[in-house]
CSV table of C-alpha atoms and ligand atoms in Angstrom, one decimal:
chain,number,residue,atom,x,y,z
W,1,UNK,CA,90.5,120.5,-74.7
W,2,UNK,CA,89.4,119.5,-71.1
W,3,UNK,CA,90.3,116.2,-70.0
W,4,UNK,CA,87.7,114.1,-68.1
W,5,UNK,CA,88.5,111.1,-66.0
W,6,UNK,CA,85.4,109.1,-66.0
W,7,UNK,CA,85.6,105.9,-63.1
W,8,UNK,CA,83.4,102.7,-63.9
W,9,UNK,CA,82.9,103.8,-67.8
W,10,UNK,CA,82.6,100.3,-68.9
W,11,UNK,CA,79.1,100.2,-67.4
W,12,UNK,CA,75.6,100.8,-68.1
W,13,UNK,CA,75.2,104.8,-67.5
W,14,UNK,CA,79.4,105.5,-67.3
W,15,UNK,CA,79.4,104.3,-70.9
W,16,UNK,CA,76.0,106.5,-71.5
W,17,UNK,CA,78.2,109.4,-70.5
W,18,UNK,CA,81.5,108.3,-72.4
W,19,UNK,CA,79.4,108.2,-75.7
W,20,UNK,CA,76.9,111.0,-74.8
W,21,UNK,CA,80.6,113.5,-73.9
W,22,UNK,CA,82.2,112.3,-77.4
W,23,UNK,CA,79.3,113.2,-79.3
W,24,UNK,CA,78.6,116.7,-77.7
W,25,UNK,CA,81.5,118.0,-76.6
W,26,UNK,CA,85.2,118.7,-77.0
W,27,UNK,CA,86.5,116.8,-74.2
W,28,UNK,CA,89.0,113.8,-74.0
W,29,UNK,CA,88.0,111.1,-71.5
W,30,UNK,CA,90.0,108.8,-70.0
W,31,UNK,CA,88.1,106.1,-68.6
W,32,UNK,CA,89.3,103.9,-65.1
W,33,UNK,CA,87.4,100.7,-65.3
W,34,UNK,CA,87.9,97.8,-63.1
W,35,UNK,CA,86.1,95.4,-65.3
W,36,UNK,CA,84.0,93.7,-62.5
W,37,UNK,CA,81.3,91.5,-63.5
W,38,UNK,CA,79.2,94.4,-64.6
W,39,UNK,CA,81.8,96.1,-66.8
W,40,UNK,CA,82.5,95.6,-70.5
W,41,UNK,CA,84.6,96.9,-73.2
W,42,UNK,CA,82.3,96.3,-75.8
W,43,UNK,CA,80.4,99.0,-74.3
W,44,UNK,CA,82.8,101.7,-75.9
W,45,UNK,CA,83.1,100.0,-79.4
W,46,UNK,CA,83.0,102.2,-81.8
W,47,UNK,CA,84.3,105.4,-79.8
W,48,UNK,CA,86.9,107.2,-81.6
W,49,UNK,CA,91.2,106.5,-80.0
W,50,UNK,CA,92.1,109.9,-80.1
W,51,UNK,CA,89.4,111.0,-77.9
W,52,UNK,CA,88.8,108.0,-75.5
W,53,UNK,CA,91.7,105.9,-73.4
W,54,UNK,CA,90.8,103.1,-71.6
W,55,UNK,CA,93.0,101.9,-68.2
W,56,UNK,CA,91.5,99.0,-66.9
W,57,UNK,CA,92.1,99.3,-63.1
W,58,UNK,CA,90.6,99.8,-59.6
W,59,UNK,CA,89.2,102.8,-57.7
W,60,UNK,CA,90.9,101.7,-54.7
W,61,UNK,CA,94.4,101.6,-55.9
W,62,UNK,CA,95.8,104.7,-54.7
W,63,UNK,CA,99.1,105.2,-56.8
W,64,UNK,CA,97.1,104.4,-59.8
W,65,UNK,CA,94.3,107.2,-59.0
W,66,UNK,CA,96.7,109.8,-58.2
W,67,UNK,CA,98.4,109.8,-61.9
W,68,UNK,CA,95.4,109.9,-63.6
W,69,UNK,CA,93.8,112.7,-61.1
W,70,UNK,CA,96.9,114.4,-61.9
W,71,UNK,CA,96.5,114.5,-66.0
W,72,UNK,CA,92.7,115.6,-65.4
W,73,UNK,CA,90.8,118.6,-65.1
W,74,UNK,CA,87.4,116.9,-64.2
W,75,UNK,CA,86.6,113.3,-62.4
W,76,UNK,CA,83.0,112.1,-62.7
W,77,UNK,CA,83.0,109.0,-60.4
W,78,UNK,CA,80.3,106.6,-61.5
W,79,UNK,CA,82.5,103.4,-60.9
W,80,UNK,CA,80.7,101.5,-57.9
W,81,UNK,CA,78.8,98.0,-56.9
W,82,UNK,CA,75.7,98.8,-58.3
W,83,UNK,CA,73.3,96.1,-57.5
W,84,UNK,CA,71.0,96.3,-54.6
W,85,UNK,CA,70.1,92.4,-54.5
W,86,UNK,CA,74.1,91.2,-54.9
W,87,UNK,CA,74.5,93.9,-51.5
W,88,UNK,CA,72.1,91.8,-49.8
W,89,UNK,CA,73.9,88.5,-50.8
W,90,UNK,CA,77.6,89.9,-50.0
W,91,UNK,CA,78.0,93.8,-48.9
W,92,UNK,CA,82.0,93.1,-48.5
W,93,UNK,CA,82.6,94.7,-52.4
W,94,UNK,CA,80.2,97.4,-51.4
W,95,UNK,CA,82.0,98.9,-48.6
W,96,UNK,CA,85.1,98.4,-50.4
W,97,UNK,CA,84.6,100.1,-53.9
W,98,UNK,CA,82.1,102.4,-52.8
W,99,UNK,CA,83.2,104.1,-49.7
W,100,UNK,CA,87.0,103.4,-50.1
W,101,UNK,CA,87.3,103.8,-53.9
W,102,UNK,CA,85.7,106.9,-52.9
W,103,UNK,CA,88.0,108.0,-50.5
W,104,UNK,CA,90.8,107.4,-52.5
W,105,UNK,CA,89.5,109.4,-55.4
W,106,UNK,CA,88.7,112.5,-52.7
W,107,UNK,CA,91.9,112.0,-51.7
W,108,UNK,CA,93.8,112.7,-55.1
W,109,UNK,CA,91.1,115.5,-56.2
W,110,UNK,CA,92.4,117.1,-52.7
W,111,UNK,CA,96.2,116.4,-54.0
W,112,UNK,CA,95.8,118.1,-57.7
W,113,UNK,CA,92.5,120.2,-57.1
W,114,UNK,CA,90.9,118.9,-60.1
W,115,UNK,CA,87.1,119.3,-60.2
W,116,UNK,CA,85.1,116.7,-58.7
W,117,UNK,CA,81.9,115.2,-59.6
W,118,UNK,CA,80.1,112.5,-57.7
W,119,UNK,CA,77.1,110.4,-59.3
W,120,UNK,CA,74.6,109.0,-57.1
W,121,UNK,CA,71.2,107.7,-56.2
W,122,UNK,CA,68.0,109.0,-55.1
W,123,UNK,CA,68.0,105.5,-52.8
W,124,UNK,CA,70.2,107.5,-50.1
W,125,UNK,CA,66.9,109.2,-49.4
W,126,UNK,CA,64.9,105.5,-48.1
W,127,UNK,CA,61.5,105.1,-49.6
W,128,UNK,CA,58.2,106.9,-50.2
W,129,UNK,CA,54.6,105.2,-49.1
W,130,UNK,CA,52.6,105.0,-52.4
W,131,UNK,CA,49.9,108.1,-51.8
W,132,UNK,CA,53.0,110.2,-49.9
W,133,UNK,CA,52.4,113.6,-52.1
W,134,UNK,CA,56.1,114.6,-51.3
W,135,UNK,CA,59.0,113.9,-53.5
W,136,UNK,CA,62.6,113.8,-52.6
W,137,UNK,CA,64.5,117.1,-52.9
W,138,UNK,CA,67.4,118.1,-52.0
W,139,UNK,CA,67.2,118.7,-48.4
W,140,UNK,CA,65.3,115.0,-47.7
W,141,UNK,CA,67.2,113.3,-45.3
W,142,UNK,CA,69.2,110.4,-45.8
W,143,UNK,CA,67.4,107.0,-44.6
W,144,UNK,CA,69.2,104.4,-47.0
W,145,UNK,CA,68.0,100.9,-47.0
W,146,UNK,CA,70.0,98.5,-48.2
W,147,UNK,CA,73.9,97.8,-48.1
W,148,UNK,CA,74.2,99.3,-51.2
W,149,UNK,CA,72.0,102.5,-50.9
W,150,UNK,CA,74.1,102.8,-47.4
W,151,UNK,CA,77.3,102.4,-49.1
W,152,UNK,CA,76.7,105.0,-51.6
W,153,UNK,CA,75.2,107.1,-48.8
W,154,UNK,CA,78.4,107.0,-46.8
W,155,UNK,CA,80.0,108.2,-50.2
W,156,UNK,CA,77.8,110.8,-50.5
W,157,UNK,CA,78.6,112.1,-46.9
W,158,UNK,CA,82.0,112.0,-47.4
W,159,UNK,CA,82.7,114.2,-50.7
W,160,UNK,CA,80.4,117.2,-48.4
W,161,UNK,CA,82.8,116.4,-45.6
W,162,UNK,CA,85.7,116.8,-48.0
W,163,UNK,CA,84.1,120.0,-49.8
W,164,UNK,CA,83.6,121.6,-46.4
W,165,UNK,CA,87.3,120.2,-44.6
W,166,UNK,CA,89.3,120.8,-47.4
W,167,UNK,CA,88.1,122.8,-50.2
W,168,UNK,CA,87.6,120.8,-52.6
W,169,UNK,CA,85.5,121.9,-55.7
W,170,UNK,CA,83.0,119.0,-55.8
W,171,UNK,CA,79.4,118.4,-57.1
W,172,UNK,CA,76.9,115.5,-56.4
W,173,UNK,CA,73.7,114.5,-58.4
W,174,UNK,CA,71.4,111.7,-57.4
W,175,UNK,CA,69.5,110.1,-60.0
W,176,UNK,CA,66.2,108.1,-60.6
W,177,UNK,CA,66.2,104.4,-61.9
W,178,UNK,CA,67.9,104.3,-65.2
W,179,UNK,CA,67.2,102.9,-68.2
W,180,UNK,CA,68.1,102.3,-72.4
W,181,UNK,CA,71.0,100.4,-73.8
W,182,UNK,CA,73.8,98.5,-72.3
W,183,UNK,CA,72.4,98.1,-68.9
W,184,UNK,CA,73.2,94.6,-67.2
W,185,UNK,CA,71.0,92.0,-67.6
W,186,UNK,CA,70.7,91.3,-63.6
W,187,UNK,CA,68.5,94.6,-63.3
W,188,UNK,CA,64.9,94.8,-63.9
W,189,UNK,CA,64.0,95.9,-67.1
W,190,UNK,CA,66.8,94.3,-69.0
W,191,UNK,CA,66.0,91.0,-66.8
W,192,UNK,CA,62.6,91.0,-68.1
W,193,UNK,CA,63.4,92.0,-72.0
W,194,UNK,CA,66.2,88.7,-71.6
W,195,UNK,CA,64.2,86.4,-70.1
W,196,UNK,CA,61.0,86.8,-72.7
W,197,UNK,CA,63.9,86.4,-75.9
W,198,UNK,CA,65.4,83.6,-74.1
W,199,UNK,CA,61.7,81.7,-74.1
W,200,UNK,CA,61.7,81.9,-70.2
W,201,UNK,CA,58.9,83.8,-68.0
W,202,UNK,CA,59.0,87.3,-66.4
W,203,UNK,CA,59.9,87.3,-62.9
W,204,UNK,CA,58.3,90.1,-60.6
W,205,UNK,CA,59.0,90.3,-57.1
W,206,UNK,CA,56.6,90.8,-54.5
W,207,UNK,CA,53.3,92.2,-55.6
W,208,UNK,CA,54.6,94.2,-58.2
W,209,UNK,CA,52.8,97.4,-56.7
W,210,UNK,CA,56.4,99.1,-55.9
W,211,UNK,CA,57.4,102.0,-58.3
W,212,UNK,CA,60.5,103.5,-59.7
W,213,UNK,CA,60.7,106.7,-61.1
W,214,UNK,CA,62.2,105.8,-65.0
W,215,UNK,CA,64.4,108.3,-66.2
W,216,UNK,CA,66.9,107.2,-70.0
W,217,UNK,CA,70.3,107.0,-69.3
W,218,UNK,CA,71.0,109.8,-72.1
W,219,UNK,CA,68.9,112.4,-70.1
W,220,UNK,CA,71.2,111.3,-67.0
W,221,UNK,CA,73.7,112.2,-68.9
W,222,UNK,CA,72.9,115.4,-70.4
W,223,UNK,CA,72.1,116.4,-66.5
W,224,UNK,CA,75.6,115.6,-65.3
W,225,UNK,CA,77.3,117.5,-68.3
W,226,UNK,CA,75.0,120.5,-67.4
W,227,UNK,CA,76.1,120.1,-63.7
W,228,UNK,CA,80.0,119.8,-64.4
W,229,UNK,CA,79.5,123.3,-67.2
W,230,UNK,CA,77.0,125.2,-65.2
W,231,UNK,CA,76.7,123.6,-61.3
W,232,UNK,CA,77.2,125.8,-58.6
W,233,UNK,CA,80.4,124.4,-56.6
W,234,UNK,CA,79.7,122.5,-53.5
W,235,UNK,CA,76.0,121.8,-54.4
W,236,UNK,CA,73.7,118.3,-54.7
W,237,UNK,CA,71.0,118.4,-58.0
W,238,UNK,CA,69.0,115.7,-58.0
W,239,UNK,CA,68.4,114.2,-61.3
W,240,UNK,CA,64.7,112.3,-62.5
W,241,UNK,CA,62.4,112.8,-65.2
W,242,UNK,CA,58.8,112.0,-64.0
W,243,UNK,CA,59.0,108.7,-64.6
W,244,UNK,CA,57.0,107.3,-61.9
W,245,UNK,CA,55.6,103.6,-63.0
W,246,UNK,CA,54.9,100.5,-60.4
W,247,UNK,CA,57.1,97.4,-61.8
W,248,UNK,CA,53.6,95.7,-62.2
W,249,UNK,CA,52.9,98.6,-64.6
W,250,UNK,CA,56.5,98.8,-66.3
W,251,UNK,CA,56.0,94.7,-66.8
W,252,UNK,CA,53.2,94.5,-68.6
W,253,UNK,CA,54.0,97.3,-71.4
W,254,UNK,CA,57.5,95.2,-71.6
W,255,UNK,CA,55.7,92.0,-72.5
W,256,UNK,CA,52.4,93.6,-74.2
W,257,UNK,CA,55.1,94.9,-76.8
W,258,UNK,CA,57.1,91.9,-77.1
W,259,UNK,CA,54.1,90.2,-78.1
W,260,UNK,CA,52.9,87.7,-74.6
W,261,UNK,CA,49.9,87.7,-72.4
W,262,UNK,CA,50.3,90.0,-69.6
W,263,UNK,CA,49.9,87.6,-67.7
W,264,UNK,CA,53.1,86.1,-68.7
W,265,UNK,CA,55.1,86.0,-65.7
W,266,UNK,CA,55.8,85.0,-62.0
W,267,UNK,CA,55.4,86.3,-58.6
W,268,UNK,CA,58.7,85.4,-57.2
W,269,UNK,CA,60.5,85.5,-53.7
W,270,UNK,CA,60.7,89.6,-52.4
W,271,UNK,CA,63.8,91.4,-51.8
W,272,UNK,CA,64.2,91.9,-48.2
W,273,UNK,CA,64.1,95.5,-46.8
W,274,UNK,CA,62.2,96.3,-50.6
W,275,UNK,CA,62.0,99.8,-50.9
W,276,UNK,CA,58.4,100.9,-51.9
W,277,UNK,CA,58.1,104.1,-54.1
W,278,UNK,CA,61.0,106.2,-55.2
W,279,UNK,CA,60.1,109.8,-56.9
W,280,UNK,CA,62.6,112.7,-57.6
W,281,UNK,CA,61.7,116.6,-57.1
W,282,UNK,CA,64.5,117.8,-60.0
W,283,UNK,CA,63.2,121.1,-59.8
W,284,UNK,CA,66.8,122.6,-58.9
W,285,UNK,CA,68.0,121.2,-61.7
W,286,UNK,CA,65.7,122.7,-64.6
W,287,UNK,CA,65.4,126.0,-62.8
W,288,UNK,CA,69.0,126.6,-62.2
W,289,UNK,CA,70.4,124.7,-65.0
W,290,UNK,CA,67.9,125.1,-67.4
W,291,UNK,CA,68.3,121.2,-68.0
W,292,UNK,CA,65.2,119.3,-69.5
W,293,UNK,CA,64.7,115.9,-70.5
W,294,UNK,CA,64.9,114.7,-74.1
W,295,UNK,CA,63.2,111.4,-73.2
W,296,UNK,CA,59.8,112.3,-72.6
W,297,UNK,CA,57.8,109.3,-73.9
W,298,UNK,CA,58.6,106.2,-71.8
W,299,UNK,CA,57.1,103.6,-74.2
W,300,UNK,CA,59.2,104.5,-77.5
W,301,UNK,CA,62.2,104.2,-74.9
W,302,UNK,CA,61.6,101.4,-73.8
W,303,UNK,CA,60.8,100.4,-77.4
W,304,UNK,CA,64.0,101.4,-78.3
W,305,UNK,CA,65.3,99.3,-75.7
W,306,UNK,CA,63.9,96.4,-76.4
W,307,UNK,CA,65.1,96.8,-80.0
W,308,UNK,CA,68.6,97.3,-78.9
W,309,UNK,CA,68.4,94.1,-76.9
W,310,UNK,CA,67.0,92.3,-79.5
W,311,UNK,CA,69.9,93.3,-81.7
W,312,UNK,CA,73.0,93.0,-79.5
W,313,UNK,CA,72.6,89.2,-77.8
W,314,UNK,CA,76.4,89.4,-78.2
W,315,UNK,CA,76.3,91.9,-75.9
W,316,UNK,CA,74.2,90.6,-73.2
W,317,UNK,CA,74.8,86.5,-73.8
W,318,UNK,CA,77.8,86.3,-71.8
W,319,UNK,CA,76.1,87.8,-68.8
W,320,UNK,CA,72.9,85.5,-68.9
W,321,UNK,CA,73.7,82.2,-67.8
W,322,UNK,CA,75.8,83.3,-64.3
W,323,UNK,CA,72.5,85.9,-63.5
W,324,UNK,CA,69.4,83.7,-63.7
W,325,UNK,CA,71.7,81.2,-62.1
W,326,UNK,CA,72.9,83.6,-58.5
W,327,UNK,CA,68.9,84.4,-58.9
W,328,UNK,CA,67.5,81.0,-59.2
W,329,UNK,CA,69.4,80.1,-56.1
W,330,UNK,CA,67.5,82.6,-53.8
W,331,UNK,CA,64.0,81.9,-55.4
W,332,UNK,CA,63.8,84.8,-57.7
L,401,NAD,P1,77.1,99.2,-63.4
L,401,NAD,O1,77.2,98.1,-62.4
L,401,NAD,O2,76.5,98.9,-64.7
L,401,NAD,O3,78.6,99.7,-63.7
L,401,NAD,C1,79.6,99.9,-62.7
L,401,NAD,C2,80.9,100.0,-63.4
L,401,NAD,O4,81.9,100.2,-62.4
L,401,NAD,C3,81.4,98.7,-64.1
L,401,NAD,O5,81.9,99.0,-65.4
L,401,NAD,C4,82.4,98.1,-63.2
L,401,NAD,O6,83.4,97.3,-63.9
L,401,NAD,C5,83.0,99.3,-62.6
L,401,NAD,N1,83.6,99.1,-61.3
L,401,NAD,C6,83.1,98.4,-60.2
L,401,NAD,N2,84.0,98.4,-59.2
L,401,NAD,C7,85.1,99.1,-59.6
L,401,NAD,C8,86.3,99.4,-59.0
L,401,NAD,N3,86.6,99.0,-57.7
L,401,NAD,N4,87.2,100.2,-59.7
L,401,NAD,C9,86.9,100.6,-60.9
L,401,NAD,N5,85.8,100.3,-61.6
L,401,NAD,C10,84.9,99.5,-60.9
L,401,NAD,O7,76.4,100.5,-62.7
L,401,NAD,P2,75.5,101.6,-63.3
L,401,NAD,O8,74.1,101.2,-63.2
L,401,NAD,O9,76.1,102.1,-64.6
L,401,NAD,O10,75.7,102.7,-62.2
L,401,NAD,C11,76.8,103.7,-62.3
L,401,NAD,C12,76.7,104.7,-61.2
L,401,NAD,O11,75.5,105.3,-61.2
L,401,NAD,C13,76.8,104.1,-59.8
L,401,NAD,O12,77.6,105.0,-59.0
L,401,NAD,C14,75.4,104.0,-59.3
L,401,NAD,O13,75.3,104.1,-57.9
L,401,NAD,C15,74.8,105.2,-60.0
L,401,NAD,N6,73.4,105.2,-60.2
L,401,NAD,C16,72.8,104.2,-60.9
L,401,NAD,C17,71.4,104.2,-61.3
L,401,NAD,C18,70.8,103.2,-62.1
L,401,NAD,O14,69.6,103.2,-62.3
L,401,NAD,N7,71.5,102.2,-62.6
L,401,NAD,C19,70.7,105.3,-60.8
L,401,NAD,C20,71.3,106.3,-60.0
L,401,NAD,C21,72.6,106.3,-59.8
L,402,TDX,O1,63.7,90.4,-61.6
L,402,TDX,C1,63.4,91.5,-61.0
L,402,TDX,N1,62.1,91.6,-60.6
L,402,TDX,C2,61.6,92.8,-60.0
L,402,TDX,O2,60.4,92.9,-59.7
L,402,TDX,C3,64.3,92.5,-60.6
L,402,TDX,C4,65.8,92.3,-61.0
L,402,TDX,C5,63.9,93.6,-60.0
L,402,TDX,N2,62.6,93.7,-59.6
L,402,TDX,C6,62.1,95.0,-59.0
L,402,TDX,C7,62.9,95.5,-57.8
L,402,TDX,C8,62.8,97.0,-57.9
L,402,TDX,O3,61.6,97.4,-57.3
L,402,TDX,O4,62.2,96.0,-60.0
L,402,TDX,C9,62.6,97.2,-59.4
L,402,TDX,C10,63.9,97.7,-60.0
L,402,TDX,O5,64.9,96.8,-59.6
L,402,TDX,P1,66.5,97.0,-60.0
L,402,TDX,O6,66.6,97.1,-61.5
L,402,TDX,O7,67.3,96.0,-59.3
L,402,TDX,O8,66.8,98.5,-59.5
L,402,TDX,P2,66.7,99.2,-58.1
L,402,TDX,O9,66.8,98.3,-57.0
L,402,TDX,O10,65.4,100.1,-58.1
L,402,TDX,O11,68.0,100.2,-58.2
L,402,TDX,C11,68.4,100.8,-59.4
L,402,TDX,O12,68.1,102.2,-59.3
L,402,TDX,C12,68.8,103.0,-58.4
L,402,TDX,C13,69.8,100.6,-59.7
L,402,TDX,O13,70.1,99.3,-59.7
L,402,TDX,C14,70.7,101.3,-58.6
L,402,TDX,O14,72.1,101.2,-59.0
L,402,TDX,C15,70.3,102.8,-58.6
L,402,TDX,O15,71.0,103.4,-57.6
C-alpha cells in the first residue's frame, strides 16, 4: 500500500484530495495539518481510521517533517496561506508557511528521497488583458502579483532548484481557481453563496469584468493523482478546465439560482494590484496524461455547491462572523 503524506489536508482542495485518494485508490494518507484559520477537521468526517491519520502540526517544524517524510513514499504539499486579500493585509504568514514550510519539506524529501509533489497556482504566471488570445502554459514566465502569488512563486522556484541541485524526484502542477464543497467562506464563490443565506447582499469588487478560469476541486484532484501515477519526474503540468467566466458573470448565475434579482449586490472597494484575467493552457496535461475533466457543466457545479452550502451551515457558521468582519473593515 503506498503511503501519502498530504500537508494542509484540512482545507478546501487538501481535503478534496484526501476524500477523492480514499475513494479511488489503495493508498494510506497521513495528513499534516496546522489547523490555521482556514483548516478544519470536520472536513475529513466520515473518512475511514484505517486509511486516514491526522497529525495536527506545522510545515515549518523541521523534526516533525522529517518523521513523517521518513514513513512516506509520496508528499503532496498543498498546506499554505491561501488568501490573496489576507497577503495584502499581513504577508508575514505568507513568507513563513509558504516559502519556509516549503523548504523544510524539500529539505526532508532530500533526506529520505521520497517522491515529491508540489501544488500550485496559475497566479505565479501575473495576469492576462481580457482580449489577450494566449493562455498560460508551461513555459509563461513568472510575473506574480500579490504577496501571496509571490510567496507561492518563490516555492515554486525553489522545488526546480532542488530537483536540479540535488536530485530530488519532484513534480509541480498549477491550478485554475477552484471550486465545490468545503471551500472557506472568505473566497468568492463561497462569500457570495453565505452572504445571500445569511439575508446579506453580494459583494463584487471592482467592476466585476475580471475573470477566473473555474475548474471543481474533484477534477483538481483527479489531475494531481494522474501526475503523481503517470508525471514525468522533474516536470510542471498545469492544471484548468476551460472555465473562463468574469466574476460579474459567475455572480449573477449564483444569485439567479438562489432565487434574487441580479441586481442584488454591491460594487465594493477593489483589491489593490487586482489581477485581471487568469486562463490555463492544460494541454500537457490531457495529451501526456490522458487526464480529462469530469466537471464539464459549470452551472450544475455550482448548483451542487450551493446545495452543499445550504446543507452544511455547521460547517461554514463558525467561519462567518470573523470573515465579513476583517472585510467590512477594509470596505469590502
Ligand atoms: P486553504 O486555505 O483552504 O487550506 C490551507 C490548509 O493549509 C489549511 O487546512 C491550513 O490549516 C493548512 N496550513 C496553513 N498553514 C500551515 C502550516 N504552516 N503548516 C501546516 N498546515 C498549514 O487553501 P486551499 O484553497 O485548499 O489551497 C490549497 C493549496 O492549493 C495551496 O497551496 C494553494 O496555493 C493551492 N491552490 C489553490 C487554488 C484555489 O483555487 N483555492 C488554486 C490553485 C492552487
Ligand atoms: O467578495 C469578493 N468579491 C469579489 O469580487 C471576493 C472574496 C472576491 N472577489 C473577486 C476577486 C477575484 O477576482 O473574485 C475573484 C476570486 O477571488 P478569490 O476567491 O479570492 O480567488 P483568487 O484571488 O482568484 O485566488 C484563488 O485562485 C487561485 C485562490 O484563493 C488562490 O489560493 C489560488 O491560488
Amino acid at each position: 500500500m503506498a503511503r501519502f503524506l498530504v500537508t494542509g489536508g484540512a482545507g478546501f482542495i487538501g481535503s478534496n484530495f484526501v476524500h477523492y485518494t480514499v475513494e479511488h485508490t489503495g493508498a494510506h494518507v497521513t495528513v499534516l495539518d496546522k489547523l490555521t484559520y482556514a483548516g478544519s477537521r470536520a472536513s475529513l468526517a466520515g473518512l475511514p481510521e484505517d486509511r486516514v491519520t491526522f497529525v495536527q502540526g506545522d510545515v515549518c517544524d523541521g523534526e516533525l517533517v522529517d518523521g513523517l517524510v521518513a514513513d512516506a513514499d509520496a508528499v503532496i504539499h498543498y498546506a499554505a496561506e491561501s488568501h490573496n486579500d489576507n497577503s495584502l493585509r499581513d504577508p508575514r504568514p505568507f513568507l513563513d508557511t509558504n516559502v519556509i514550510g516549503t523548504y523544510t519539506l524539500l529539505e526532508a524529501v532530500r533526506r529520505h528521497d521520497a517522491r515529491y509533489h508540489h501544488i500550485s497556482t496559475d497566479e505565479v504566471y501575473g495576469d492576462l488583458e481580457l482580449d489577450d488570445p494566449a493562455r498560460f502554459t508551461e513555459t509563461t514566465p513568472y510575473n506574480p502579483s500579490s504577496p501571496y502569488s509571490s510567496t507561492k512563486g518563490a516555492s515554486d522556484l525553489l522545488v526546480r532548484a532542488w530537483a536540479r541541485s540535488f536530485g530530488i524526484r519532484a513534480t509541480i502542477s498549477n491550478c485554475s481557481n477552484n471550486y465545490g464543497p468545503r471551500q472557506h467562506v472568505e473566497k468568492f464563490i463561497p462569500r457570495q453563496i453565505t452572504n445571500v443565506l445569511d439575508g446579506m447582499r453580494a459583494k463584487l469588487y471592482g467592476t466585476g469584468e475580471n475573470v477566473r478560469d473555474w475548474i471543481h476541486a474533484d477534477d483538481h484532484s483527479s489531475a494531481v493523482l494522474a501526475v503523481l501515477e503517470r508525471g514525468r519526474i522533474g516536470e510542471t503540468y498545469l492544471i484548468g478546465a476551460d472555465g473562463e467566466l468574469s466574476n460579474r458573470e459567475v455572480l449573477r448565475r449564483i444569485l439567479l439560482s438562489m432565487g434574487c434579482d441580479e441586481d442584488d449586490f454591491d460594487h465594493v472597494t477593489d483589491r489593490p494590484g487586482h489581477d485581471l484575467r487568469y486562463a490555463i493552457d492544460s494541454s500537457r496535461l490531457r495529451s501526456e496524461l490522458g487526464w480529462e475533466p469530469a466537471y464539464r457543466d459549470f452551472d450544475a457545479g455550482l448548483e451542487a455547491t450551493i446545495a452543499w452550502y445550504r446543507e452544511n451551515e455547521g460547517w461554514w457558521r463558525p467561519q462567518k462572523a470573523q470573515t465579513e468582519a476583517d472585510y467590512r473593515r477594509q470596505g469590502q
